[in-house]
Amino acid sequence: MAARSRGRVGRLVITVSGLHGTGKSTQAKRLAEAFGLRYFSAGVMFREMARERGLSLLEFTKMAEGDEEFDRLVDERTRVEAERGGVVLDGLLSGWMAGDLADLRIFLSAPDEARFRRIGRRDGLSLDEARRRTLERERRERERFMRFYKIDINDLTIYDLILNTELFPPEGTARILKKVVEEYLAAR
């Protein structure tokens, strides 16, 4: 790991990754706010590309399977944001894409049923529909990322911290993550 911030918050690059419904966007935004960093979401960019084409997220995910250009655009933007520094990067592949520019790579996890409940609440879906859509989307993403990048998203060895967000309320998770970043900066 490059540790390029050398204790300087303004240059810090934090990645927050995790499967869908683990709270990564919520926690990444909170970290950015807590430390005065910019926030970039690969997922928001991907959703915007889907919306621009009049497609649902699942439809766009299927379309992206045949054209890696969509993923490359998101990945290039993620890398540019990491190079600028002073950012929290939110995305499934953000830890991989930031590479050695990342100071801290965080992976958030949660049991599947908890993730499906959260997604259902957020998107106004039944639990069964949230489960079906999420599992299909994640299967497609896993296959696509392996084919395009040779990245196994189940390989968590690149992460500095793995935290199960189901164990704590969102505010508790935010406090834990803030403390981790504070300790990281103090050690530099």
Short mmCIF file of C-alpha atoms in Angstrom, two decimals:
data_model
loop_
_atom_site.label_atom_id
_atom_site.label_comp_id
_atom_site.label_asym_id
_atom_site.label_seq_id
_atom_site.Cartn_x
_atom_site.Cartn_y
_atom_site.Cartn_z
CA MET A 1 0.00 0.00 0.00
CA ALA A 2 1.34 3.42 -0.97
CA ALA A 3 0.22 5.37 2.12
CA ARG A 4 0.48 8.48 -0.01
CA SER A 5 -1.41 10.71 2.42
CA ARG A 6 1.44 10.61 4.97
CA GLY A 7 -1.01 11.79 7.62
CA ARG A 8 -2.46 14.55 5.47
CA VAL A 9 -6.23 14.33 5.35
CA GLY A 10 -6.39 16.42 2.17
CA ARG A 11 -4.55 13.75 0.15
CA LEU A 12 -6.24 10.74 1.72
CA VAL A 13 -7.78 8.11 -0.58
CA ILE A 14 -10.24 5.74 1.10
CA THR A 15 -12.13 3.04 -0.79
CA VAL A 16 -15.38 1.59 0.52
CA SER A 17 -16.44 -1.62 -1.20
CA GLY A 18 -18.96 -4.36 -0.52
CA LEU A 19 -21.82 -6.22 -2.06
CA HIS A 20 -25.11 -4.44 -2.69
CA GLY A 21 -27.10 -3.56 0.42
CA THR A 22 -24.17 -3.52 2.85
CA GLY A 23 -24.37 0.23 3.46
CA LYS A 24 -21.30 1.22 1.49
CA SER A 25 -22.80 4.41 0.02
CA THR A 26 -24.19 5.54 3.38
CA GLN A 27 -20.88 4.93 5.13
CA ALA A 28 -18.70 6.33 2.33
CA LYS A 29 -20.71 9.58 2.37
CA ARG A 30 -20.39 9.79 6.15
CA LEU A 31 -16.63 9.29 5.99
CA ALA A 32 -16.27 11.94 3.29
CA GLU A 33 -18.29 14.38 5.38
CA ALA A 34 -16.45 13.57 8.62
CA PHE A 35 -13.03 14.24 7.08
CA GLY A 36 -13.92 16.95 4.56
CA LEU A 37 -13.15 14.70 1.59
CA ARG A 38 -14.80 14.52 -1.80
CA TYR A 39 -17.18 11.61 -2.47
CA PHE A 40 -17.33 9.60 -5.70
CA SER A 41 -19.72 6.72 -6.34
CA ALA A 42 -19.10 4.26 -9.17
CA GLY A 43 -22.63 2.95 -8.64
CA VAL A 44 -24.19 6.38 -9.14
CA MET A 45 -22.22 6.85 -12.36
CA PHE A 46 -23.30 3.39 -13.59
CA ARG A 47 -26.96 4.16 -12.73
CA GLU A 48 -26.75 7.49 -14.55
CA MET A 49 -25.47 5.73 -17.68
CA ALA A 50 -28.41 3.29 -17.44
CA ARG A 51 -30.90 6.13 -16.98
CA GLU A 52 -29.44 8.05 -19.95
CA ARG A 53 -30.19 4.98 -22.08
CA GLY A 54 -33.69 4.50 -20.64
CA LEU A 55 -32.74 1.13 -19.11
CA SER A 56 -33.28 -0.41 -15.69
CA LEU A 57 -30.16 -1.21 -13.70
CA LEU A 58 -30.55 -4.93 -14.40
CA GLU A 59 -31.10 -4.30 -18.13
CA PHE A 60 -28.01 -2.09 -18.26
CA THR A 61 -25.99 -4.69 -16.32
CA LYS A 62 -26.97 -7.27 -18.95
CA MET A 63 -26.00 -4.86 -21.73
CA ALA A 64 -22.63 -4.15 -20.09
CA GLU A 65 -21.82 -7.87 -20.23
CA GLY A 66 -21.27 -7.55 -23.96
CA ASP A 67 -19.42 -4.23 -23.95
CA GLU A 68 -16.68 -3.55 -21.45
CA GLU A 69 -16.57 0.12 -22.47
CA PHE A 70 -19.20 1.00 -19.83
CA ASP A 71 -17.13 -0.53 -17.04
CA ARG A 72 -13.95 1.04 -18.40
CA LEU A 73 -15.52 4.52 -18.27
CA VAL A 74 -16.48 4.06 -14.60
CA ASP A 75 -13.09 2.55 -13.77
CA GLU A 76 -11.15 5.33 -15.48
CA ARG A 77 -13.14 7.95 -13.59
CA THR A 78 -12.50 6.09 -10.32
CA ARG A 79 -8.77 6.08 -11.05
CA VAL A 80 -8.79 9.81 -11.92
CA GLU A 81 -10.56 10.59 -8.65
CA ALA A 82 -7.98 8.51 -6.74
CA GLU A 83 -5.12 10.34 -8.47
CA ARG A 84 -6.59 13.69 -7.39
CA GLY A 85 -6.62 12.48 -3.77
CA GLY A 86 -8.75 13.77 -0.94
CA VAL A 87 -11.59 11.39 -1.76
CA VAL A 88 -13.72 8.52 -0.54
CA LEU A 89 -14.41 6.13 -3.42
CA ASP A 90 -17.62 4.11 -3.16
CA GLY A 91 -17.92 1.08 -5.41
CA LEU A 92 -17.74 -2.67 -5.67
CA LEU A 93 -14.37 -2.48 -7.46
CA SER A 94 -13.09 0.78 -5.95
CA GLY A 95 -10.42 -0.99 -3.90
CA TRP A 96 -9.15 -2.76 -6.99
CA MET A 97 -9.35 0.26 -9.29
CA ALA A 98 -7.63 2.69 -6.91
CA GLY A 99 -4.76 0.23 -6.65
CA ASP A 100 -1.70 1.54 -4.85
CA LEU A 101 -3.23 5.03 -4.68
CA ALA A 102 -5.54 3.85 -1.87
CA ASP A 103 -4.50 4.61 1.68
CA LEU A 104 -7.26 2.51 3.25
CA ARG A 105 -9.38 -0.15 1.58
CA ILE A 106 -12.55 -0.98 3.49
CA PHE A 107 -14.94 -3.84 2.67
CA LEU A 108 -18.41 -3.80 4.22
CA SER A 109 -20.33 -7.05 4.54
CA ALA A 110 -23.73 -8.17 5.80
CA PRO A 111 -25.68 -11.44 5.72
CA ASP A 112 -27.62 -11.93 2.48
CA GLU A 113 -31.08 -11.70 4.07
CA ALA A 114 -30.17 -8.40 5.74
CA ARG A 115 -28.91 -7.05 2.42
CA PHE A 116 -32.09 -8.13 0.61
CA ARG A 117 -34.26 -6.47 3.30
CA ARG A 118 -32.33 -3.21 2.98
CA ILE A 119 -32.51 -3.25 -0.82
CA GLY A 120 -36.23 -4.07 -0.73
CA ARG A 121 -36.91 -1.15 1.62
CA ARG A 122 -34.75 1.23 -0.40
CA ASP A 123 -36.18 0.26 -3.80
CA GLY A 124 -39.78 -0.52 -2.76
CA LEU A 125 -39.50 -4.23 -3.61
CA SER A 126 -40.77 -7.34 -1.89
CA LEU A 127 -38.11 -9.39 -0.13
CA ASP A 128 -38.39 -12.11 -2.78
CA GLU A 129 -38.03 -9.64 -5.65
CA ALA A 130 -35.08 -7.90 -3.97
CA ARG A 131 -33.43 -11.30 -3.45
CA ARG A 132 -34.01 -12.39 -7.05
CA ARG A 133 -32.78 -9.14 -8.61
CA THR A 134 -29.78 -8.80 -6.33
CA LEU A 135 -28.58 -12.37 -6.78
CA GLU A 136 -28.93 -12.14 -10.56
CA ARG A 137 -27.15 -8.79 -10.70
CA GLU A 138 -24.30 -10.00 -8.48
CA ARG A 139 -23.90 -13.22 -10.45
CA ARG A 140 -23.64 -11.22 -13.67
CA GLU A 141 -21.19 -8.76 -12.13
CA ARG A 142 -19.01 -11.54 -10.73
CA GLU A 143 -18.80 -13.18 -14.16
CA ARG A 144 -18.22 -9.87 -15.94
CA PHE A 145 -15.46 -8.71 -13.61
CA MET A 146 -13.71 -12.06 -13.88
CA ARG A 147 -13.97 -12.02 -17.68
CA PHE A 148 -12.97 -8.36 -18.17
CA TYR A 149 -10.39 -7.93 -15.40
CA LYS A 150 -9.60 -11.36 -13.96
CA ILE A 151 -10.84 -9.97 -10.63
CA ASP A 152 -12.53 -12.34 -8.20
CA ILE A 153 -14.75 -10.06 -6.12
CA ASN A 154 -14.90 -12.78 -3.46
CA ASP A 155 -11.15 -12.32 -2.88
CA LEU A 156 -11.03 -9.98 0.10
CA THR A 157 -7.26 -10.15 0.64
CA ILE A 158 -6.70 -6.63 -0.73
CA TYR A 159 -8.76 -5.01 2.03
CA ASP A 160 -7.34 -3.45 5.18
CA LEU A 161 -10.61 -3.72 7.09
CA ILE A 162 -13.65 -5.98 6.69
CA LEU A 163 -16.68 -5.01 8.78
CA ASN A 164 -20.08 -6.71 9.10
CA THR A 165 -22.54 -3.80 9.11
CA GLU A 166 -25.36 -5.98 10.44
CA LEU A 167 -23.68 -6.04 13.86
CA PHE A 168 -24.13 -2.30 14.46
CA PRO A 169 -26.66 0.43 13.73
CA PRO A 170 -25.54 2.73 10.88
CA GLU A 171 -24.35 5.37 13.38
CA GLY A 172 -22.25 2.77 15.20
CA THR A 173 -20.69 1.60 11.95
CA ALA A 174 -19.91 5.24 11.10
CA ARG A 175 -18.21 5.76 14.48
CA ILE A 176 -16.10 2.62 14.02
CA LEU A 177 -15.00 3.64 10.52
CA LYS A 178 -14.23 7.19 11.64
CA LYS A 179 -12.09 5.84 14.49
CA VAL A 180 -10.20 3.55 12.08
CA VAL A 181 -9.38 6.50 9.82
CA GLU A 182 -8.34 8.64 12.80
CA GLU A 183 -6.02 5.89 14.03
CA TYR A 184 -4.61 5.42 10.54
CA LEU A 185 -3.84 9.15 10.28
CA ALA A 186 -2.34 9.27 13.79
CA ALA A 187 0.02 6.41 12.90
CA ARG A 188 1.36 8.33 9.90
#
